[in-house]
Short mmCIF file of C-alpha atoms in Angstrom, two decimals:
data_model
loop_
_atom_site.label_atom_id
_atom_site.label_comp_id
_atom_site.label_asym_id
_atom_site.label_seq_id
_atom_site.Cartn_x
_atom_site.Cartn_y
_atom_site.Cartn_z
CA UNK A 1 178.70 20.26 -9.29
CA UNK A 2 181.73 19.30 -11.47
CA UNK A 3 183.33 22.59 -10.95
CA UNK A 4 182.59 22.40 -7.16
CA UNK A 5 184.02 18.86 -6.95
CA UNK A 6 187.13 19.86 -9.10
CA UNK A 7 187.78 22.94 -6.66
CA UNK A 8 187.59 20.66 -3.65
CA UNK A 9 190.06 18.22 -5.18
CA UNK A 10 192.58 21.01 -5.89
CA UNK A 11 192.11 22.54 -2.45
CA UNK A 12 192.78 19.02 -0.95
CA UNK A 13 195.80 18.40 -3.06
CA UNK A 14 197.30 21.86 -2.19
CA UNK A 15 196.47 21.56 1.44
CA UNK A 16 197.96 18.06 1.89
CA UNK A 17 201.30 19.15 0.04
CA UNK A 18 201.74 22.26 2.08
CA UNK A 19 200.96 20.43 5.35
CA UNK A 20 203.42 17.51 4.64
CA UNK A 21 206.09 19.95 3.68
CA UNK A 22 205.55 22.15 6.77
CA UNK A 23 205.56 18.93 9.07
CA UNK A 24 209.11 18.11 7.55
CA UNK A 25 210.51 21.56 7.52
CA UNK A 26 213.20 23.11 9.70
CA UNK A 27 212.07 26.73 9.12
CA UNK A 28 215.11 28.02 11.07
CA UNK A 29 217.75 26.00 9.08
CA UNK A 30 220.25 28.35 7.36
CA UNK A 31 221.04 27.76 3.88
CA UNK A 32 223.55 25.03 3.24
CA UNK A 33 225.70 23.81 0.13
CA UNK A 34 224.22 25.23 -3.09
CA UNK A 35 221.59 26.97 -0.96
CA UNK A 36 224.22 29.03 0.59
CA UNK A 37 225.38 30.09 -2.94
CA UNK A 38 221.84 31.03 -3.73
CA UNK A 39 221.66 33.17 -0.57
CA UNK A 40 224.75 34.84 -1.08
CA UNK A 41 223.65 35.97 -4.66
CA UNK A 42 220.39 37.06 -3.35
CA UNK A 43 222.04 39.25 -0.72
CA UNK A 44 224.16 40.75 -3.51
CA UNK A 45 221.08 41.64 -5.71
CA UNK A 46 219.16 42.91 -2.43
CA UNK A 47 222.05 45.28 -1.56
CA UNK A 48 222.32 46.56 -5.17
CA UNK A 49 225.72 45.19 -5.71
CA UNK A 50 224.75 43.36 -8.81
CA UNK A 51 225.01 39.51 -9.60
CA UNK A 52 228.35 38.95 -7.89
CA UNK A 53 229.94 36.33 -5.55
CA UNK A 54 230.15 38.85 -2.70
CA UNK A 55 231.45 35.93 -0.38
CA UNK A 56 234.77 35.76 -2.43
CA UNK A 57 237.55 38.31 -1.65
CA UNK A 58 237.39 39.27 -5.32
CA UNK A 59 233.61 39.75 -5.36
CA UNK A 60 233.59 38.49 -9.09
CA UNK A 61 230.66 38.46 -11.40
CA UNK A 62 228.78 35.24 -11.12
CA UNK A 63 227.60 32.73 -13.98
CA UNK A 64 227.36 29.29 -12.32
CA UNK A 65 223.94 29.48 -10.87
CA UNK A 66 221.31 31.24 -13.19
CA UNK A 67 219.49 34.17 -11.50
CA UNK A 68 215.93 32.96 -11.10
CA UNK A 69 215.97 31.61 -7.53
CA UNK A 70 218.38 34.14 -6.22
CA UNK A 71 215.96 36.82 -7.54
CA UNK A 72 213.04 35.12 -5.74
CA UNK A 73 215.06 34.91 -2.43
CA UNK A 74 215.88 38.68 -2.82
CA UNK A 75 212.28 39.56 -3.43
CA UNK A 76 211.23 37.47 -0.50
CA UNK A 77 213.87 39.04 1.71
CA UNK A 78 212.90 42.53 0.53
CA UNK A 79 209.17 41.91 1.27
CA UNK A 80 209.31 39.97 4.49
CA UNK A 81 212.91 40.94 5.66
CA UNK A 82 216.13 38.91 5.12
CA UNK A 83 215.55 35.74 7.13
CA UNK A 84 215.83 32.19 6.88
CA UNK A 85 212.01 31.72 7.58
CA UNK A 86 211.09 33.93 4.59
CA UNK A 87 213.36 31.85 2.40
CA UNK A 88 211.61 28.66 3.50
CA UNK A 89 208.23 30.12 3.01
CA UNK A 90 208.86 31.11 -0.35
CA UNK A 91 209.95 27.71 -1.23
CA UNK A 92 206.78 26.05 0.40
CA UNK A 93 204.65 28.26 -1.44
CA UNK A 94 206.28 27.50 -4.76
CA UNK A 95 206.19 23.70 -4.09
CA UNK A 96 202.49 23.77 -3.15
CA UNK A 97 201.75 25.90 -6.20
CA UNK A 98 203.64 23.36 -8.24
CA UNK A 99 201.66 20.52 -6.67
CA UNK A 100 198.29 22.10 -7.64
CA UNK A 101 199.59 22.97 -11.23
CA UNK A 102 200.59 19.37 -11.57
CA UNK A 103 197.09 18.10 -10.57
CA UNK A 104 195.51 20.31 -13.12
CA UNK A 105 197.93 18.88 -15.62
CA UNK A 106 196.83 15.44 -14.51
CA UNK A 107 193.22 16.35 -14.98
CA UNK A 108 193.88 17.03 -18.86
CA UNK A 109 194.97 13.45 -19.10
CA UNK A 110 192.90 11.39 -16.76
CA UNK A 111 189.25 11.11 -15.26
CA UNK A 112 188.86 12.92 -11.87
CA UNK A 113 189.40 9.86 -9.73
CA UNK A 114 192.73 9.01 -11.28
CA UNK A 115 193.89 12.66 -11.47
CA UNK A 116 193.06 13.04 -7.73
CA UNK A 117 195.03 9.95 -6.86
CA UNK A 118 197.92 11.10 -8.69
CA UNK A 119 197.62 14.68 -7.11
CA UNK A 120 197.68 13.09 -3.79
CA UNK A 121 200.63 10.74 -4.63
CA UNK A 122 202.52 13.96 -5.52
CA UNK A 123 201.49 15.89 -2.54
CA UNK A 124 202.69 13.12 -0.09
CA UNK A 125 205.81 12.00 -2.06
CA UNK A 126 208.62 12.07 0.32
CA UNK A 127 211.24 13.53 -2.06
CA UNK A 128 209.00 16.12 -3.51
CA UNK A 129 207.80 17.51 0.02
CA UNK A 130 211.15 17.01 1.61
CA UNK A 131 212.90 19.51 -0.82
CA UNK A 132 209.68 21.61 -0.95
CA UNK A 133 210.76 23.67 2.05
CA UNK A 134 214.41 23.70 1.33
CA UNK A 135 216.41 26.79 0.42
CA UNK A 136 217.17 25.37 -3.09
CA UNK A 137 216.11 26.05 -6.56
CA UNK A 138 213.85 23.05 -7.05
CA UNK A 139 210.66 24.38 -5.61
CA UNK A 140 210.59 27.39 -8.09
CA UNK A 141 211.83 25.29 -10.91
CA UNK A 142 208.93 22.67 -10.35
CA UNK A 143 206.45 25.50 -10.11
CA UNK A 144 207.38 27.05 -13.50
CA UNK A 145 207.79 23.52 -15.08
CA UNK A 146 204.33 22.53 -14.02
CA UNK A 147 202.70 25.73 -15.05
CA UNK A 148 204.55 25.34 -18.50
CA UNK A 149 203.37 21.94 -19.15
CA UNK A 150 199.73 23.00 -18.10
CA UNK A 151 199.78 25.88 -20.58
CA UNK A 152 201.17 23.68 -23.23
CA UNK A 153 198.52 20.92 -22.72
CA UNK A 154 195.53 23.19 -22.21
CA UNK A 155 192.80 23.16 -24.92
CA UNK A 156 193.39 25.53 -27.74
CA UNK A 157 192.43 29.12 -26.74
CA UNK A 158 190.97 31.78 -28.85
CA UNK A 159 194.35 33.74 -28.81
CA UNK A 160 197.32 31.73 -29.58
CA UNK A 161 199.45 34.80 -29.21
CA UNK A 162 198.55 35.18 -25.51
CA UNK A 163 199.11 31.42 -24.87
CA UNK A 164 202.66 31.70 -26.79
CA UNK A 165 203.59 34.85 -24.70
CA UNK A 166 202.82 33.23 -21.46
CA UNK A 167 204.28 29.81 -22.31
CA UNK A 168 207.51 31.31 -23.51
CA UNK A 169 207.73 33.60 -20.38
CA UNK A 170 207.32 30.50 -18.15
CA UNK A 171 209.78 28.39 -20.09
CA UNK A 172 212.23 31.20 -20.20
CA UNK A 173 211.98 31.68 -16.52
CA UNK A 174 212.40 27.96 -15.91
CA UNK A 175 215.80 27.96 -17.79
CA UNK A 176 216.72 30.99 -15.84
CA UNK A 177 216.09 29.00 -12.69
CA UNK A 178 217.71 25.71 -13.69
CA UNK A 179 219.42 25.27 -16.92
CA UNK A 180 218.16 21.64 -17.18
CA UNK A 181 214.90 23.75 -18.25
CA UNK A 182 216.41 23.47 -21.68
CA UNK A 183 215.00 19.95 -21.87
CA UNK A 184 211.62 21.08 -20.95
CA UNK A 185 211.77 23.59 -23.75
CA UNK A 186 212.82 20.87 -26.23
CA UNK A 187 209.73 18.76 -25.02
CA UNK A 188 207.32 21.55 -25.33
CA UNK A 189 208.65 22.51 -28.77
CA UNK A 190 208.13 18.96 -30.14
CA UNK A 191 204.63 18.61 -28.50
CA UNK A 192 203.41 22.03 -29.96
CA UNK A 193 204.74 21.11 -33.30
CA UNK A 194 203.06 17.88 -33.24
CA UNK A 195 199.75 19.65 -32.17
CA UNK A 196 200.03 21.92 -35.11
CA UNK A 197 200.16 25.14 -32.91
CA UNK A 198 202.71 26.82 -35.13
CA UNK A 199 201.75 30.48 -34.01
CA UNK A 200 201.96 29.39 -30.27
CA UNK A 201 205.21 27.68 -30.81
CA UNK A 202 206.83 30.61 -32.71
CA UNK A 203 205.56 33.14 -30.33
CA UNK A 204 206.80 30.94 -27.24
CA UNK A 205 210.31 30.52 -28.83
CA UNK A 206 210.78 34.05 -29.40
CA UNK A 207 209.44 35.15 -26.01
CA UNK A 208 211.80 32.48 -24.21
CA UNK A 209 214.77 33.57 -26.27
CA UNK A 210 214.29 37.28 -25.41
CA UNK A 211 214.13 36.36 -21.76
CA UNK A 212 217.13 34.11 -21.72
CA UNK A 213 219.42 35.95 -24.16
CA UNK A 214 220.86 38.52 -21.42
CA UNK A 215 221.89 35.46 -19.37
CA UNK A 216 223.56 33.79 -22.28
CA UNK A 217 225.46 36.95 -23.00
CA UNK A 218 226.37 37.54 -19.40
CA UNK A 219 227.75 33.79 -18.93
CA UNK A 220 229.81 34.13 -22.10
CA UNK A 221 231.42 37.49 -20.84
CA UNK A 222 232.01 36.11 -17.45
CA UNK A 223 233.44 32.84 -18.88
CA UNK A 224 235.82 34.91 -20.79
CA UNK A 225 237.00 36.58 -17.81
CA UNK A 226 237.62 33.30 -16.08
CA UNK A 227 236.38 34.73 -12.77
CA UNK A 228 233.57 32.41 -12.33
CA UNK A 229 232.68 28.73 -13.05
CA UNK A 230 229.94 28.47 -15.65
CA UNK A 231 227.57 25.53 -16.35
CA UNK A 232 228.42 25.47 -19.90
CA UNK A 233 232.11 25.38 -19.14
CA UNK A 234 231.81 22.54 -16.83
CA UNK A 235 229.73 20.46 -19.31
CA UNK A 236 232.38 21.19 -22.08
CA UNK A 237 235.37 19.99 -19.62
CA UNK A 238 233.30 16.92 -18.69
CA UNK A 239 232.23 16.21 -22.45
CA UNK A 240 235.53 14.29 -23.03
CA UNK A 241 234.68 11.78 -20.38
CA UNK A 242 231.07 11.23 -21.40
CA UNK A 243 231.71 7.91 -22.92
CA UNK A 244 233.25 6.35 -19.86
CA UNK A 245 230.67 8.07 -17.36
CA UNK A 246 227.46 7.42 -19.42
CA UNK A 247 226.92 3.80 -18.48
CA UNK A 248 227.53 4.62 -14.80
CA UNK A 249 224.98 7.46 -14.94
CA UNK A 250 222.46 5.38 -16.71
CA UNK A 251 222.71 2.66 -13.97
CA UNK A 252 222.59 5.37 -11.36
CA UNK A 253 219.38 7.03 -12.60
CA UNK A 254 217.72 3.56 -13.27
CA UNK A 255 218.16 2.87 -9.60
CA UNK A 256 216.91 6.26 -8.51
CA UNK A 257 213.60 6.32 -10.54
CA UNK A 258 211.81 3.79 -8.22
CA UNK A 259 213.29 5.56 -5.23
CA UNK A 260 211.53 8.76 -6.16
CA UNK A 261 208.11 7.25 -6.23
CA UNK A 262 208.19 4.90 -3.30
CA UNK A 263 211.27 5.04 -0.77
CA UNK A 264 214.94 5.27 -1.11
CA UNK A 265 215.09 1.61 -0.81
CA UNK A 266 217.59 1.05 -3.78
CA UNK A 267 219.99 3.80 -2.56
CA UNK A 268 219.94 2.42 1.01
CA UNK A 269 220.61 -1.19 -0.24
CA UNK A 270 223.32 -0.40 -3.05
CA UNK A 271 225.09 2.50 -1.25
CA UNK A 272 224.76 1.92 2.38
CA UNK A 273 223.76 -1.70 2.58
CA UNK A 274 226.12 -4.63 3.25
CA UNK A 275 223.95 -7.65 2.34
CA UNK A 276 224.51 -8.92 -1.13
CA UNK A 277 221.08 -10.54 -1.26
CA UNK A 278 219.61 -7.20 -0.46
CA UNK A 279 221.65 -5.47 -2.95
CA UNK A 280 220.56 -8.04 -5.74
CA UNK A 281 217.06 -7.66 -4.61
CA UNK A 282 217.15 -3.85 -5.10
CA UNK A 283 218.90 -4.12 -8.36
CA UNK A 284 216.07 -6.48 -9.59
CA UNK A 285 213.38 -4.31 -8.29
CA UNK A 286 215.01 -1.21 -9.82
CA UNK A 287 215.13 -3.00 -13.13
CA UNK A 288 211.53 -3.92 -13.08
CA UNK A 289 210.14 -0.60 -11.73
CA UNK A 290 212.22 1.64 -14.00
CA UNK A 291 211.27 -0.50 -17.10
CA UNK A 292 207.62 0.06 -16.25
CA UNK A 293 208.03 3.84 -15.96
CA UNK A 294 210.14 3.92 -19.09
CA UNK A 295 207.52 1.74 -21.04
CA UNK A 296 204.79 3.90 -19.80
CA UNK A 297 206.64 7.03 -21.21
CA UNK A 298 206.74 5.22 -24.62
CA UNK A 299 203.02 4.44 -24.43
CA UNK A 300 202.22 8.08 -23.48
CA UNK A 301 204.04 9.29 -26.57
CA UNK A 302 201.18 7.64 -28.76
CA UNK A 303 198.66 9.73 -26.94
CA UNK A 304 198.29 13.38 -27.61
CA UNK A 305 196.89 14.17 -24.12
CA UNK A 306 199.80 12.33 -22.37
CA UNK A 307 202.57 12.69 -25.07
CA UNK A 308 204.16 15.76 -23.08
CA UNK A 309 204.88 13.51 -20.10
CA UNK A 310 206.83 11.26 -22.06
CA UNK A 311 208.72 13.92 -24.00
CA UNK A 312 209.73 15.85 -20.83
CA UNK A 313 210.67 12.61 -19.11
CA UNK A 314 212.87 11.29 -21.84
CA UNK A 315 214.45 14.78 -22.71
CA UNK A 316 215.24 15.38 -19.02
CA UNK A 317 216.69 12.02 -18.49
CA UNK A 318 218.70 12.11 -21.67
CA UNK A 319 220.41 15.31 -20.34
CA UNK A 320 220.91 13.97 -16.78
CA UNK A 321 222.77 11.02 -18.05
CA UNK A 322 225.47 13.11 -19.70
CA UNK A 323 225.82 15.68 -17.05
CA UNK A 324 228.72 14.84 -14.92
CA UNK A 325 226.78 15.53 -11.55
CA UNK A 326 224.04 13.29 -9.97
CA UNK A 327 223.55 15.14 -6.73
CA UNK A 328 222.22 11.84 -5.05
CA UNK A 329 219.39 11.63 -7.48
CA UNK A 330 218.15 15.36 -6.57
CA UNK A 331 217.94 16.34 -10.25
CA UNK A 332 215.28 13.78 -10.71
CA UNK A 333 212.84 15.47 -8.34
CA UNK A 334 211.23 17.92 -10.67
CA UNK A 335 210.45 15.10 -13.15
CA UNK A 336 208.31 13.25 -10.33
CA UNK A 337 205.02 14.34 -12.10
CA UNK A 338 206.34 12.65 -15.30
CA UNK A 339 207.46 9.70 -13.39
CA UNK A 340 204.01 9.30 -11.90
CA UNK A 341 202.39 9.42 -15.30
CA UNK A 342 204.96 6.97 -16.66
CA UNK A 343 204.17 4.53 -13.51
CA UNK A 344 200.37 4.82 -14.24
CA UNK A 345 200.67 4.08 -18.06
CA UNK A 346 202.97 1.22 -17.62
CA UNK A 347 200.93 -0.46 -14.83
CA UNK A 348 197.65 0.20 -16.72
CA UNK A 349 199.13 -1.76 -19.57
CA UNK A 350 199.91 -4.54 -17.23
CA UNK A 351 196.39 -4.39 -15.76
CA UNK A 352 194.72 -4.43 -19.13
CA UNK A 353 196.54 -7.52 -20.06
CA UNK A 354 195.33 -9.05 -16.85
CA UNK A 355 191.72 -8.43 -18.04
CA UNK A 356 191.07 -5.73 -15.34
CA UNK A 357 188.73 -2.67 -15.82
CA UNK A 358 189.27 1.08 -15.18
CA UNK A 359 192.90 0.26 -15.35
CA UNK A 360 194.35 3.96 -15.18
CA UNK A 361 192.36 4.78 -12.10
CA UNK A 362 193.31 1.42 -10.57
CA UNK A 363 197.14 2.16 -11.57
CA UNK A 364 196.96 5.61 -9.91
CA UNK A 365 195.46 4.33 -6.84
CA UNK A 366 198.31 1.76 -6.66
CA UNK A 367 200.92 4.43 -7.22
CA UNK A 368 199.42 6.36 -4.22
CA UNK A 369 199.39 3.48 -2.09
CA UNK A 370 203.04 2.70 -2.95
CA UNK A 371 203.98 6.33 -1.80
CA UNK A 372 202.06 6.30 1.44
CA UNK A 373 204.06 3.92 3.61
CA UNK A 374 207.47 5.72 3.45
CA UNK A 375 205.85 9.19 3.22
CA UNK A 376 204.07 8.40 6.60
CA UNK A 377 207.40 7.15 8.08
CA UNK A 378 209.27 10.20 6.88
CA UNK A 379 206.67 12.61 8.36
CA UNK A 380 206.47 10.77 11.70
CA UNK A 381 210.40 10.87 11.95
CA UNK A 382 211.09 14.37 10.58
CA UNK A 383 212.25 15.72 14.07
CA UNK A 384 214.89 13.04 14.02
CA UNK A 385 216.04 13.56 10.59
CA UNK A 386 216.11 17.30 11.02
CA UNK A 387 218.30 16.76 14.00
CA UNK A 388 220.58 14.55 12.23
CA UNK A 389 220.85 17.13 9.28
CA UNK A 390 222.16 19.78 11.67
CA UNK A 391 225.97 20.21 12.13
CA UNK A 392 226.55 21.58 15.57
CA UNK A 393 230.33 21.32 14.92
CA UNK A 394 230.43 23.49 11.84
CA UNK A 395 227.74 25.93 13.50
CA UNK A 396 230.27 26.12 16.50
CA UNK A 397 233.28 26.56 14.32
CA UNK A 398 231.44 29.44 12.33
CA UNK A 399 230.61 31.09 15.71
CA UNK A 400 234.16 30.92 16.89
CA UNK A 401 235.10 32.75 13.58
CA UNK A 402 232.43 35.35 14.17
CA UNK A 403 232.96 35.99 17.92
CA UNK A 404 236.36 34.91 18.97
CA UNK A 405 238.83 34.93 16.01
CA UNK A 406 241.34 37.73 16.56
CA UNK A 407 242.91 37.92 13.09
CA UNK A 408 241.15 39.62 10.36
CA UNK A 409 241.13 38.06 6.76
CA UNK A 410 239.22 35.60 4.78
CA UNK A 411 238.72 32.18 5.25
CA UNK A 412 239.68 28.99 3.16
CA UNK A 413 237.14 26.25 3.28
CA UNK A 414 235.00 23.77 1.34
CA UNK A 415 231.84 25.90 2.16
CA UNK A 416 232.57 29.49 1.47
CA UNK A 417 229.04 30.51 1.09
CA UNK A 418 228.17 29.11 4.50
CA UNK A 419 231.10 30.59 6.29
CA UNK A 420 230.33 34.20 4.86
CA UNK A 421 226.67 34.11 5.64
CA UNK A 422 227.31 32.92 9.33
CA UNK A 423 230.36 34.93 9.99
CA UNK A 424 230.53 37.88 7.65
CA UNK A 425 234.03 36.87 6.64
CA UNK A 426 234.71 36.46 3.02
CA UNK A 427 235.71 32.95 2.08
CA UNK A 428 236.92 30.84 -0.74
CA UNK A 429 237.77 27.28 -1.83
CA UNK A 430 240.27 25.43 -3.72
CA UNK A 431 239.80 22.95 -6.51
CA UNK A 432 238.78 19.40 -5.51
CA UNK A 433 238.32 16.29 -7.43
CA UNK A 434 234.56 16.43 -6.59
CA UNK A 435 234.35 18.65 -9.61
CA UNK A 436 234.33 17.32 -13.14
CA UNK A 437 237.69 17.78 -15.01
CA UNK A 438 239.58 19.01 -11.87
CA UNK A 439 242.30 17.73 -9.56
CA UNK A 440 242.83 18.22 -6.05
CA UNK A 441 244.73 21.28 -5.34
CA UNK A 442 248.15 20.48 -4.28
CA UNK A 443 250.02 21.96 -1.30
CA UNK A 444 251.90 24.66 -3.51
CA UNK A 445 248.65 25.79 -5.03
CA UNK A 446 246.86 26.14 -1.66
CA UNK A 447 250.05 27.91 -0.28
CA UNK A 448 249.85 30.32 -3.26
CA UNK A 449 246.09 31.05 -2.58
CA UNK A 450 246.84 31.77 1.02
CA UNK A 451 249.51 34.13 0.07
CA UNK A 452 247.40 35.86 -2.55
CA UNK A 453 244.45 36.54 -0.70
CA UNK A 454 245.97 36.90 2.74
CA UNK A 455 244.09 33.97 4.09
CA UNK A 456 243.78 34.03 7.90
CA UNK A 457 242.04 30.66 8.75
CA UNK A 458 241.45 27.27 7.04
CA UNK A 459 238.18 25.36 8.05
CA UNK A 460 238.75 21.59 7.71
CA UNK A 461 235.52 19.62 8.13
CA UNK A 462 234.88 15.99 7.29
CA UNK A 463 231.75 13.84 6.31
CA UNK A 464 229.21 16.41 6.25
CA UNK A 465 227.41 14.15 3.65
CA UNK A 466 227.60 10.58 2.58
CA UNK A 467 230.75 9.58 0.68
CA UNK A 468 232.42 12.91 1.10
CA UNK A 469 236.02 12.91 -0.32
CA UNK A 470 238.90 14.00 1.92
CA UNK A 471 239.74 17.69 1.80
CA UNK A 472 242.85 18.85 0.18
CA UNK A 473 242.94 21.41 2.95
CA UNK A 474 243.22 18.52 5.59
CA UNK A 475 246.01 17.15 3.65
CA UNK A 476 247.78 20.55 3.51
CA UNK A 477 247.48 20.90 7.22
CA UNK A 478 249.03 17.36 7.77
CA UNK A 479 251.82 17.89 4.97
CA UNK A 480 252.79 21.46 6.16
CA UNK A 481 252.51 21.96 9.87
CA UNK A 482 254.89 24.92 9.96
CA UNK A 483 252.43 26.69 7.68
CA UNK A 484 249.41 26.37 10.16
CA UNK A 485 248.52 25.93 13.73
CA UNK A 486 245.20 24.52 15.13
CA UNK A 487 243.22 26.89 17.11
CA UNK A 488 239.79 25.20 17.18
CA UNK A 489 238.66 21.67 17.27
CA UNK A 490 235.31 20.05 17.83
CA UNK A 491 233.86 16.61 17.39
CA UNK A 492 230.21 16.09 17.78
CA UNK A 493 228.96 12.73 16.65
CA UNK A 494 230.00 12.14 13.09
CA UNK A 495 230.88 15.88 12.63
CA UNK A 496 234.36 16.94 13.05
CA UNK A 497 235.68 20.40 12.30
CA UNK A 498 239.15 22.07 12.93
CA UNK A 499 240.22 25.35 12.25
CA UNK A 500 243.84 26.27 11.45
CA UNK A 501 245.37 29.82 11.65
CA UNK A 502 247.78 30.35 9.01
CA UNK A 503 251.29 31.39 9.84
CA UNK A 504 251.59 35.28 9.12
CA UNK A 505 254.54 36.19 6.42
CA UNK A 506 257.54 37.32 8.14
#
């Protein structure tokens, strides 16, 4: 009976997660932003051209995005055909699997009622499910991360060598998907050492190292060539500014932790809101909720069954507060299972002081109840949000470049991967101050890029995401009107796109 109930719980969690993701998914949406970069690399792998940025005129070897997720996209495209739907379906499968694995991990820490409540809280979580169908690396990383902690937390098997090999392979694959997986590796190493599983630990370290070593060597070689940005290179350049950015990063993530579990209320009040009172209330709520989660992680460190949740949470947060990007809190999404555990442990301690019973089950159900209102709203209004996420002006500009543009040649744009995938034209970008350690390209640098690559068109778009900075291409077009002429313009709602043809050399 126990096994049957456990199976029903797991099936329920997986079905709820997959259903909520499908309801919120736009299965025909093309890859955007980083997703376009992954898709370009997947196409290069699928076509047997190696791990190269084939959207760039030089087609350089690539070392910025690790190869895990592009490899999954390449496999999905090979098996099901290269389509956006196949990519979305692969992500949904990974995210649903991650939710099931997380529930099994919760089951190693809590009694069945509490574990089921936490599994359902994750299955309906607005941030977890919204990214679950996207063409991004999060779903695969979540799956690998949840499987890794489940393997690490499972009871001692008869063969530690097998566990070590599986654990090491999973951790290595996680680091090859998102390099923040290094924090996951560190947490697992500390946990396995504390458990005294020396053979498992040694085997896992060797297996993970062997899997990741070729990528490290590749990144080093590409970095010396200077043909591609690398994550290590970006972090090194940004390291000099860590002292100045650390407090800001810490405050940012303190506000985003409660948002991940309930609703983006703190983000709305502090970034988009205009009311000082609402902002003050949001900051107070963020301080309280984040304190409960962090305290919960500290309490979890004292219990071998829950220690891994605290270790993964603290290790990941420690890396994120020194990493120069925030991506609007997106990097926190894979830690949501750990955030849920932290919330339960923190609330359980409060409930115990109040003299309540079954405190962890009560806390888990409170966490589930807190997640439901906005999750229901997000699912009910998914169509409206998906329509808002589309960018008809940019789509029309790409269609013009594909069907009506007369001149051959590459395109200069802030979104080269998207332009390449939608038009077949190679594209490139210029340095902007959005990147750590970089300055906006000046007009002379842009003119030099145009001459070097024979750029035919400039795509100038605005405000495709909140707080977007002005494009240096827009300033170039305004400062040097003799160098370009406008050939396309479209304003649709908040979206605005213009295309400029460059002046051919005499």
